[in-house]
XYZ file of C-alpha atoms in Angstrom:
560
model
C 0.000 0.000 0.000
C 1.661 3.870 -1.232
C 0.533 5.536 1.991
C 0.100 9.668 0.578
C 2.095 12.020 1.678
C 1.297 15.885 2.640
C 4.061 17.283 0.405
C 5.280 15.521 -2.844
C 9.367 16.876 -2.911
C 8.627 15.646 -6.852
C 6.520 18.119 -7.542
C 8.079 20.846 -5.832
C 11.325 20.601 -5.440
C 12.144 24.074 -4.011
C 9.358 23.340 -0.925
C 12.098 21.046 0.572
C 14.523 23.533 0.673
C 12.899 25.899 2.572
C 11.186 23.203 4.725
C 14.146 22.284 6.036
C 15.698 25.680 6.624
C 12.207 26.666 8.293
C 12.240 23.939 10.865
C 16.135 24.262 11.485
C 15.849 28.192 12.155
C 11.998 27.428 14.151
C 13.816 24.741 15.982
C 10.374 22.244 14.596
C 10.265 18.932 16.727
C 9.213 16.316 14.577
C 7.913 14.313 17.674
C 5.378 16.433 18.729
C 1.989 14.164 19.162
C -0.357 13.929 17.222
C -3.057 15.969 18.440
C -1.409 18.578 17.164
C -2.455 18.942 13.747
C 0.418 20.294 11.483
C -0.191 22.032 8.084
C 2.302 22.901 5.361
C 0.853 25.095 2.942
C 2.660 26.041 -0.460
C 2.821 29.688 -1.619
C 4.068 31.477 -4.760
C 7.355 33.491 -4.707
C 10.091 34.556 -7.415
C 13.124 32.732 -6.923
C 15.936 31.685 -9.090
C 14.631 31.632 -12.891
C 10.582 32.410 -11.589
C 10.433 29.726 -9.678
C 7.895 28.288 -7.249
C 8.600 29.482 -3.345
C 6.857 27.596 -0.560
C 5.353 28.695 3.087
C 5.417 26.820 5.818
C 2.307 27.264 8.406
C 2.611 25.598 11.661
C -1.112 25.861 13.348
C -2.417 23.769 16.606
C -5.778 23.753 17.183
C -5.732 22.446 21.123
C -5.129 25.712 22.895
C -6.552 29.042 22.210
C -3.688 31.355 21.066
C -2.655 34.240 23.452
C -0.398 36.180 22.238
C 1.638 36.805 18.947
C 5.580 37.887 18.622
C 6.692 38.605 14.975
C 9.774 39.501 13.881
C 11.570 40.071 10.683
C 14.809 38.304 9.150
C 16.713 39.143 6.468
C 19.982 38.234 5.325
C 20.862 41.357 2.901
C 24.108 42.043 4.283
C 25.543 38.197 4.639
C 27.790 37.205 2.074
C 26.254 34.307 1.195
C 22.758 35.928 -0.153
C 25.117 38.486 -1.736
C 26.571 35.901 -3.530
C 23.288 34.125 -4.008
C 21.740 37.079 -5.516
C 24.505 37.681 -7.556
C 24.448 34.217 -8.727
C 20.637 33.591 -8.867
C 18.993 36.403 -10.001
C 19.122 37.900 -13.882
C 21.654 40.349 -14.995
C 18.452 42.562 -16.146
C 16.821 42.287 -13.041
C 17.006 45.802 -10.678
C 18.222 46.108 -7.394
C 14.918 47.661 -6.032
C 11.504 46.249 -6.295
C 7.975 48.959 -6.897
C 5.336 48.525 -4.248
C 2.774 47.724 -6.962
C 5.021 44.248 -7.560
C 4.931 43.459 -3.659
C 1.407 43.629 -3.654
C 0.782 41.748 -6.915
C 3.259 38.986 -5.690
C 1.509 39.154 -2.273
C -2.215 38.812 -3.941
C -0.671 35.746 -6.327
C 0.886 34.659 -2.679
C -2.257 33.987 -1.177
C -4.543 32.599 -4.332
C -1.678 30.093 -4.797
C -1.610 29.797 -0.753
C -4.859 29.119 -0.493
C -5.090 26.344 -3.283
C -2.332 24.358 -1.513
C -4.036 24.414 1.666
C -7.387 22.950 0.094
C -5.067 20.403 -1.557
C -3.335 19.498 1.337
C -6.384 19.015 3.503
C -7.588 17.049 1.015
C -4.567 14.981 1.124
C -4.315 14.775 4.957
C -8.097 13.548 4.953
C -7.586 10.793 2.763
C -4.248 9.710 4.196
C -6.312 9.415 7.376
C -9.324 7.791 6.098
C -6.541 5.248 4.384
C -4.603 4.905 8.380
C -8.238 4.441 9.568
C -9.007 1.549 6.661
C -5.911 -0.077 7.066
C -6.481 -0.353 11.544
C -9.618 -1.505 10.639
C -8.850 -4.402 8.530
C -6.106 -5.310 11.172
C -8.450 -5.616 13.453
C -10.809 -7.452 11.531
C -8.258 -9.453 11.095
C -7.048 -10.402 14.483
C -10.682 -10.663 15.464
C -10.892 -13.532 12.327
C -7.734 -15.202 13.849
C -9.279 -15.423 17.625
C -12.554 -16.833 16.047
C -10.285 -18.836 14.057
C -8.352 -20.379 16.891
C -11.034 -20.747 19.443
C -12.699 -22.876 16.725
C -9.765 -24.941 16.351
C -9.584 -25.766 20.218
C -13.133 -26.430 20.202
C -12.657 -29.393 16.841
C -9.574 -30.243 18.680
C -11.171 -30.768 22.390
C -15.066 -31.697 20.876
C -14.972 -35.101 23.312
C -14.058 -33.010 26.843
C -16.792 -30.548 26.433
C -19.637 -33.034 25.516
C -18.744 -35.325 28.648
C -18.707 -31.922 30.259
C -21.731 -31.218 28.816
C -23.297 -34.548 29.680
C -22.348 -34.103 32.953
C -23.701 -31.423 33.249
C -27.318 -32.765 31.598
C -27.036 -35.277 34.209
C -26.830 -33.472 37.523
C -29.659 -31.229 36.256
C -32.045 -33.828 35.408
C -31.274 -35.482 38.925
C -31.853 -32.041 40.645
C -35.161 -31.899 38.693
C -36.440 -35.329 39.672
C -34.815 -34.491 43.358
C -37.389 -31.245 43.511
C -39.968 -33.611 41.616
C -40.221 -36.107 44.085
C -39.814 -33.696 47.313
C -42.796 -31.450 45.740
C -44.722 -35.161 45.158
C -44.479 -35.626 48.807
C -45.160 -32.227 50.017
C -48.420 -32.504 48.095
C -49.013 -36.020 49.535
C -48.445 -34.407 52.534
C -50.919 -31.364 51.787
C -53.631 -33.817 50.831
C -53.020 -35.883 53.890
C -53.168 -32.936 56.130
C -56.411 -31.614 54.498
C -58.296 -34.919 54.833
C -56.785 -34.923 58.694
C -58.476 -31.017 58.657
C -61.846 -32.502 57.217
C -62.117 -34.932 59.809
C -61.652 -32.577 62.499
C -63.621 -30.427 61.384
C -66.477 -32.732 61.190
C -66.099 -33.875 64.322
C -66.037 -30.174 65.730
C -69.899 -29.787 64.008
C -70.664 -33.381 65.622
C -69.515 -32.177 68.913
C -71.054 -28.734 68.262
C -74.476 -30.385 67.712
C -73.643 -32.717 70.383
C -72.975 -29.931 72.888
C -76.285 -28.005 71.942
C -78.430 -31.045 72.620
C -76.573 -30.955 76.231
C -77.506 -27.234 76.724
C -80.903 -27.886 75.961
C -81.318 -30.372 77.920
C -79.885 -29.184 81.008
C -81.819 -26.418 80.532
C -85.021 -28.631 80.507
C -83.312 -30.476 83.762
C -82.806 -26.798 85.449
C -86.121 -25.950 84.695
C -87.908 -28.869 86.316
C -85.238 -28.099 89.597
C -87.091 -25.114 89.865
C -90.330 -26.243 89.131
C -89.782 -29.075 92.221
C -88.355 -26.274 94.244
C -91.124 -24.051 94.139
C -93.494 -27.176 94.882
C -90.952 -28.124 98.206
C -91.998 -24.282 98.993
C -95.284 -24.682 98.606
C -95.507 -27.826 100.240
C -94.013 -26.260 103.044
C -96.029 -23.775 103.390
C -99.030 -26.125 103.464
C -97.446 -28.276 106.161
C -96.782 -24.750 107.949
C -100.361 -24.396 107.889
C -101.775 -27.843 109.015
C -99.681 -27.363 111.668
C -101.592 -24.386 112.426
C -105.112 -25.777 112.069
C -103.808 -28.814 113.713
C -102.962 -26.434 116.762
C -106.130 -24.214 116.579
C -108.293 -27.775 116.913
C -106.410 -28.660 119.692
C -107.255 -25.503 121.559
C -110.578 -25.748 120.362
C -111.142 -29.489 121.703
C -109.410 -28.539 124.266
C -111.940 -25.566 125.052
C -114.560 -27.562 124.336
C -113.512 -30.225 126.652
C -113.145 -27.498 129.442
C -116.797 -26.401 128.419
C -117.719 -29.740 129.175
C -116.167 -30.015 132.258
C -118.070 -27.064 133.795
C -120.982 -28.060 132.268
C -120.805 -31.630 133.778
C -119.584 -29.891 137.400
C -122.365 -27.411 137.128
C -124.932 -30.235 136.561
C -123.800 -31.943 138.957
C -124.101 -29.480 141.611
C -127.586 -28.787 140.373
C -128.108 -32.629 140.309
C -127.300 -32.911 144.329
C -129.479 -30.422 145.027
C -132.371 -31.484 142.947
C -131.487 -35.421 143.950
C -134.733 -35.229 146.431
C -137.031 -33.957 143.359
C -134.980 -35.613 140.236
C -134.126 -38.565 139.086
C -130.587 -40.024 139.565
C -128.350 -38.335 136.006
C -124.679 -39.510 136.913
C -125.348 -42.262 134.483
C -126.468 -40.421 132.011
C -123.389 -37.431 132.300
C -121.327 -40.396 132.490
C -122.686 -41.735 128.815
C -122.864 -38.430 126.750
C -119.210 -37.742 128.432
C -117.753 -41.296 126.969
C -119.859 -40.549 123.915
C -117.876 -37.365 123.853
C -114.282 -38.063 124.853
C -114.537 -41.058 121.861
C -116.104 -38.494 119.338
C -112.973 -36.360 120.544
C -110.655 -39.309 120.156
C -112.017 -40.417 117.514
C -111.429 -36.756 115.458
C -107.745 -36.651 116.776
C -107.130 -39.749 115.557
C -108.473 -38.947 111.929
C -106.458 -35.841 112.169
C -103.073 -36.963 113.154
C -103.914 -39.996 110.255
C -104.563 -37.184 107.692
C -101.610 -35.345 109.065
C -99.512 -37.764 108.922
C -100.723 -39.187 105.218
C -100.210 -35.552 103.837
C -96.402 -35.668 105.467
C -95.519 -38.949 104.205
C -96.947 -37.881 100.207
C -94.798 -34.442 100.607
C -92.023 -36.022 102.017
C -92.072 -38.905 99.043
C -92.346 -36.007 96.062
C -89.653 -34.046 97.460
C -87.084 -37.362 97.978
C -88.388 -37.554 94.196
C -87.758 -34.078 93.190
C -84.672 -33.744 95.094
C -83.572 -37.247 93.280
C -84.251 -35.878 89.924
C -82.390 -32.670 90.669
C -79.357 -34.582 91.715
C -79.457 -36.739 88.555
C -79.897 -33.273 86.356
C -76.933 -31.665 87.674
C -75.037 -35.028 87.819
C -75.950 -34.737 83.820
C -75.233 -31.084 83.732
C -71.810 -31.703 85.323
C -70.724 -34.715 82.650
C -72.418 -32.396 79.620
C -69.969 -30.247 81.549
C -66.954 -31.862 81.047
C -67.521 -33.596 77.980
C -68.058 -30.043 76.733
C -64.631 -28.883 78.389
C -62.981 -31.873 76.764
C -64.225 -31.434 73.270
C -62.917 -27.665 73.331
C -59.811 -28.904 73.811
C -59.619 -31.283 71.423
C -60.970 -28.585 68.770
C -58.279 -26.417 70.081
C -55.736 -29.167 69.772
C -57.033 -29.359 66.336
C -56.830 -25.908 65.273
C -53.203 -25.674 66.467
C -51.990 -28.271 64.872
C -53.765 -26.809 61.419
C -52.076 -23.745 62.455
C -48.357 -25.717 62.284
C -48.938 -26.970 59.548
C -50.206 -24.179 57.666
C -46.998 -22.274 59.257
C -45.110 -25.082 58.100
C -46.079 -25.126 54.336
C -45.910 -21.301 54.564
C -42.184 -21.692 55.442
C -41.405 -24.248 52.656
C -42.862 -22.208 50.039
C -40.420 -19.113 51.701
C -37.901 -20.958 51.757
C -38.151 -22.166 48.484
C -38.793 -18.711 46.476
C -35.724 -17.430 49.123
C -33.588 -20.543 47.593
C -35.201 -19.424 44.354
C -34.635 -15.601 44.252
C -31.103 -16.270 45.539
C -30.077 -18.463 42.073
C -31.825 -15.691 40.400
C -29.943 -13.085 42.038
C -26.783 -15.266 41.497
C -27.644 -15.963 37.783
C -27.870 -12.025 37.230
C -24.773 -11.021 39.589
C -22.980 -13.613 37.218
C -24.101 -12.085 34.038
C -23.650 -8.227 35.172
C -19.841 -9.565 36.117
C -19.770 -11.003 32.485
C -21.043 -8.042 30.758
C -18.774 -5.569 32.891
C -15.703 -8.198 32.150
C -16.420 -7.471 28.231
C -16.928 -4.032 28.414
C -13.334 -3.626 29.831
C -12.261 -6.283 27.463
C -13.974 -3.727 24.597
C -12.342 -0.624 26.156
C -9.234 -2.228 26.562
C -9.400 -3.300 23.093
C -10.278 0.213 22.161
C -7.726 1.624 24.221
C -4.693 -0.597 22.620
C -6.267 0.559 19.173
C -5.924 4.249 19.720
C -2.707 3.292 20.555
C -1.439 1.839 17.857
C -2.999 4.316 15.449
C -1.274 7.055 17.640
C 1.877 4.985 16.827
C 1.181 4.652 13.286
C 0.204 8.166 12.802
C 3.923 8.805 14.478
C 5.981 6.737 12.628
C 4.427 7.436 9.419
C 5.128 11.238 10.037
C 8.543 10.862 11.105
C 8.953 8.146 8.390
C 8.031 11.429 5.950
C 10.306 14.250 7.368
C 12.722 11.835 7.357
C 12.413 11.357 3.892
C 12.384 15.291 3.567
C 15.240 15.858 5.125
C 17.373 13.327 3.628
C 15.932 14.514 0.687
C 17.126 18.314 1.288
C 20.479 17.721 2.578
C 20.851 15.698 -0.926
C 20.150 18.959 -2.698
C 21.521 21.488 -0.279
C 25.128 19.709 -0.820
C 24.126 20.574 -5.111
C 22.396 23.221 -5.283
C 22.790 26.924 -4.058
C 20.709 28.348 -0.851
C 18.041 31.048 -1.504
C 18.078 33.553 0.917
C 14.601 34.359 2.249
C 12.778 36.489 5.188
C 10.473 34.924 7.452
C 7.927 36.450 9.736
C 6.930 34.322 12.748
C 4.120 34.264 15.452
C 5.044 32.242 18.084
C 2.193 31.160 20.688
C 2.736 30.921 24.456
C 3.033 27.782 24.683
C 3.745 24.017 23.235
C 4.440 20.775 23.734
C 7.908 19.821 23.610
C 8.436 16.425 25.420
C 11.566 17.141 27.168
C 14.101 17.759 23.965
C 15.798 21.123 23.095
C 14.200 23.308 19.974
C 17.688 25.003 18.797
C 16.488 27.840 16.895
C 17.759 31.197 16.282
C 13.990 31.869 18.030
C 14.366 30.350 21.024
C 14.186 33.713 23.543
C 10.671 34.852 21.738
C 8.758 31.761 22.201
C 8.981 27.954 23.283
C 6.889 26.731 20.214
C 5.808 28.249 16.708
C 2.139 27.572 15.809
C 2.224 30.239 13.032
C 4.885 30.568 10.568
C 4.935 33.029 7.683
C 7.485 32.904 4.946
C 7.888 34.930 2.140
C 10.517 36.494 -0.642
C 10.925 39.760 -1.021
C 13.597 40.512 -3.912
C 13.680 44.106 -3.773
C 15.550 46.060 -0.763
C 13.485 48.997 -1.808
C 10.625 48.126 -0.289
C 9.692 50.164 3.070
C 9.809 48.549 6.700
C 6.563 49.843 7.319
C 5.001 48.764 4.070
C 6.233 44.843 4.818
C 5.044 45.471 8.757
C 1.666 45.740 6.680
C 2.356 43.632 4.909
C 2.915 40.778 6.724
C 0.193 41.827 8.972
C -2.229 41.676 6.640
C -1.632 38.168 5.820
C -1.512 36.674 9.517
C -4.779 38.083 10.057
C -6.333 36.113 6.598
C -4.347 33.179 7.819
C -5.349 33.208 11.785
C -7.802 31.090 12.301
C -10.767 32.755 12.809
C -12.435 30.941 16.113
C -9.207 31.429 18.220
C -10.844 34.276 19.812
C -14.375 33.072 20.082
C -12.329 29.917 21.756
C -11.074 32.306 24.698
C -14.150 33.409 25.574
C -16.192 30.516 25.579
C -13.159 29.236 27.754
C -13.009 31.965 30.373
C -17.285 31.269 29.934
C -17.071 28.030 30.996
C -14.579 28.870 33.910
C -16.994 31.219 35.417
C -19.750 29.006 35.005
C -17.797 26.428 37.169
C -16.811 29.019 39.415
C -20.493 30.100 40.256
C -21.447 26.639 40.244
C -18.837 25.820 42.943
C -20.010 28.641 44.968
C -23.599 27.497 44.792
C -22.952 24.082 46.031
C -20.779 25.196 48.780
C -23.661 27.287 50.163
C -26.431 24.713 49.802
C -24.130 22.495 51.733
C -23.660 25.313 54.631
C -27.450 25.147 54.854
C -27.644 21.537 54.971
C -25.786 21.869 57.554
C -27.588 24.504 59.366
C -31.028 22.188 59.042
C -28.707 19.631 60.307
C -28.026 21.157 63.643
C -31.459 22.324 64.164
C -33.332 18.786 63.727
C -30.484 17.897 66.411
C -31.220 20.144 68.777
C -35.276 19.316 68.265
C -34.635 15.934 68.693
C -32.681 16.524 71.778
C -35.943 18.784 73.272
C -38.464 15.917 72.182
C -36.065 13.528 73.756
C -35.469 15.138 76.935
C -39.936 15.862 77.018
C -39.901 12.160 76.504
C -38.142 11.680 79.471
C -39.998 14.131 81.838
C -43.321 12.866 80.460
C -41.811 8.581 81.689
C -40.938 10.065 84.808
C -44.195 11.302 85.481
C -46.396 8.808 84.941
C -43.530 6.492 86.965
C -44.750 8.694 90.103
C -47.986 8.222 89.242
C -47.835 4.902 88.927
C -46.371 4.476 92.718
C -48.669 6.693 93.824
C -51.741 4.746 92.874
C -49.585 1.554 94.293
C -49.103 2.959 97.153
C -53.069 3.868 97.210
């Protein structure tokens, strides 16, 4: 591949010479870097027999340019441009150039300027876009060879990875019918439990219904021991009252019996008086009082008999009642228990639900936990894969700036090289042509550590701009070149140097109030800071004095 160079020294053969005596009198580096984009731009002159004259323009684009120091050489008085001039120049030719020539060789200057800069950017573009082609194919290529040779390994090693593979297979499908068989079970299990849960609660309705029948009936059993109760009361009262009556007919026999008495006294003390005139009645008194005292046996008998008939029927239906209120709370007191028992078997029941509902719950969480954490794994592992080849891809990208950088390098010193062997070949044949340059050095440049020895050195540490010219008339005025030469640096500056500056010093402003902003909403971060501190402290210390208080109050209502 013919790789393009900037300047052809074929086609202009007089652009070498003053190449070379540019960069020996600028002191050029020819290792500057590459970011520093270098332009060498041809211009029109009158040298020996017309010929062409070149300019050489160093510009760099990566700082903004600050200042500009020009200054003239000439070599009039040497006596090698004497003798150049003499030698160089036609016989015909007059010492003294007209300002009308100056400007007409200044205006062909820049047309012819102007062309050769178009050309060489031209040149420069497509010597890139060839660099650029050729690092692309490279890489293409080594990417082909790394396909290429991971292929190979894999036909060379195909048995390794299949019983790798086949491993592999294995222990997955026996993990599969592992989690197969455990979920089998746990389902078993489930259905097992659930039938042990339908059971229960069937006998929880059975006991239910069971325990409702009890409650009824002991309610039927409590309501016939107060039914018997009230009859024992009543029955009492009745007895309460025969005892009464039975008392009232005593006193009244007994009355009756004293009635007698003085009845039977009184007729008897009539009787002894009237025993002269009357018949004899002691027999008589003596009959109606046996008649009597059997009538009033008789009726005592009958009513301790009835007395004693109503006692024995009362005491017979309260034994019963107080028999069938014995057995009713006897029943009450089993319904009781049996009621007590079957809550606690229900409540067994329900716990044991309960454990093993807690107990499937924390299968299935420990599952989707086991699960989730292979997830979390799986995507961990791919995030470490994907960050492993985007460092591979910068790293990649890295090496092939790199090498470009490198290429770019040695194929530029690979050309001045060839330049300047190619001028000190015709310096040693030909003559020298004695020139003036103007130059505008910037403040600073790169120089990576090696000393520019040019006849510039005091002025400037680099040259970004570099004027040259021809004049061949000494007639010409100092101010009129000052002009000159002025007028030309401002066509050839470029024109966004200044427009550079400013959106610099914009942008350093910019960070400066931005800096100053962010310093002061940090101060009042700060400030909020300190004053949710101290009104956490105050709620804190209310908190306390509130615990306190209701600690005394506590002992005092202890205490009464």
């Amino acid at each position: 591949m013919q790789i393009p160079c900037a300047v052809n020294p074929a086609t202009f053969p007089e652009t070498k010479q003053l190449i070379s005596q540019v960069m020996a009198s600028t002191g050029f580096d020819p290792y500057l870097p590459s970011t520093y984009k270098r332009r060498v731009v041809r211009s029109a002159g009158y040298g020996a027999g017309g010929g062409i004259g070149s300019r050489s323009a160093y510009s760099t684009h990566s700082a903004p340019v600050t200042s500009y120091v020009s200054s003239r050489r000439s070599y009039p008085t040497s006596t090698r441009a004497a003798s150049s001039y003499s030698t160089v120049l036609p016989a015909a030719a007059a010492p003294e150039l007209r300002l009308d020539q100056a400007v007409q060789v200044s205006s062909e200057f820049k047309v012819l300027r102007t062309q050769e800069k178009a050309e060489l950017q031209d040149l420069n573009d497509r010597f890139a876009s060839f660099i650029e082609r050729v690092h692309e194919l490279e890489q293409q290529n080594k990417l082909l060879e790394t396909e290429l040779l991971l292929l190979r390994q894999k036909q060379t090693e195909p048995s390794n990875l299949r019983a790798l593979y086949e491993h592999e297979i294995r222990q997955l499908h026996a993990a599969v019918e592992e989690a197969r068989h455990e979920k089998q079970a746990a389902q078993d299990h489930r259905v097992e439990m659930e039938d042990v849960l339908k059971n229960l609660q069937k006998r929880y309705e059975d006991e239910v219904l069971g325990r409702e029948e009890a409650e009824g009936r002991l309610m039927d059993a409590r309501k016939g021991a107060d039914n018997a109760a009230l009859d024992q009361v009543e029955l009492d009262k009745r007895v309460e009252t025969l005892l009464d009556e039975l008392a009232f007919l005593k006193r009244l026999c007994e009355s009756e019996i004293a009635e007698l008495q003085a009845q039977v006294q009184y007729s008897v003390e009539v009787s002894v008086g009237m025993e002269v005139s009357k018949p004899d009645l002691s027999s008589a008194l003596r009959d109606i009082r046996g008649q009597y005292e059997k009538l009033a046996h008789r009726n005592l008998q009958a009513a301790e008999e009835w007395f004693c008939n109503k006692m024995s029927v009362m005491t017979v239906g309260s034994t019963r009642n107080t028999e069938s209120a014995r057995s009713a709370k006897d029943e009450a007191g089993e319904y009781r228990r049996l009621l007590k028992a079957r809550t606690l078997e229900i409540d067994a029941s329900r716990e044991m639900i309960q454990a093993l509902e807690n107990q499937l719950q924390e299968v299935e969480e420990k599952q989707s936990d086991e699960i989730s954490a292979l997830q979390d794994a799986i995507s961990n592992l791919e995030e470490e894969l994907r960050a492993n080849k985007n460092d591979m891809a910068r790293y990649l990208k890295d090496y092939q700036d790199l090498l470009n950088v490198k290429m770019a390098l040695d194929i530029e010193i690979a050309a001045y090289r060839k330049l300047l062997e190619g001028e000190e070949d015709r310096l040693s044949v030909e003559r020298q042509v004695p020139f003036t340059v103007y130059s505008h050095a910037m403040s600073s440049a790169p120089s990576y550590g090696r000393v520019q020895v040019s006849m510039q050195s005091q002025l400037s540490s680099a040259a970004p701009y570099l004027l040259s010219s021809r004049l061949y008339s000494s007639s010409l005025s100092t101010e009129d070149a000052i002009s000159a030469s002025q007028a030309q640096q401002a066509e050839a500056r470029p024109p966004q140097e200044e427009e550079e500056e400013e959106e610099v010093e914009q942008v350093e402003e910019e960070e400066e109030k931005e800096e100053e902003e962010e310093e002061m909403a940090e101060e009042k971060e700060e400030e909020e800071e300190e004053e949710e501190g101290g009104d956490e402290e105050q709620g804190e210390e209310g908190e306390e004095e509130e615990e306190t208080e209701d600690k005394q109050e506590e002992e005092a209502n202890g205490e009464g």
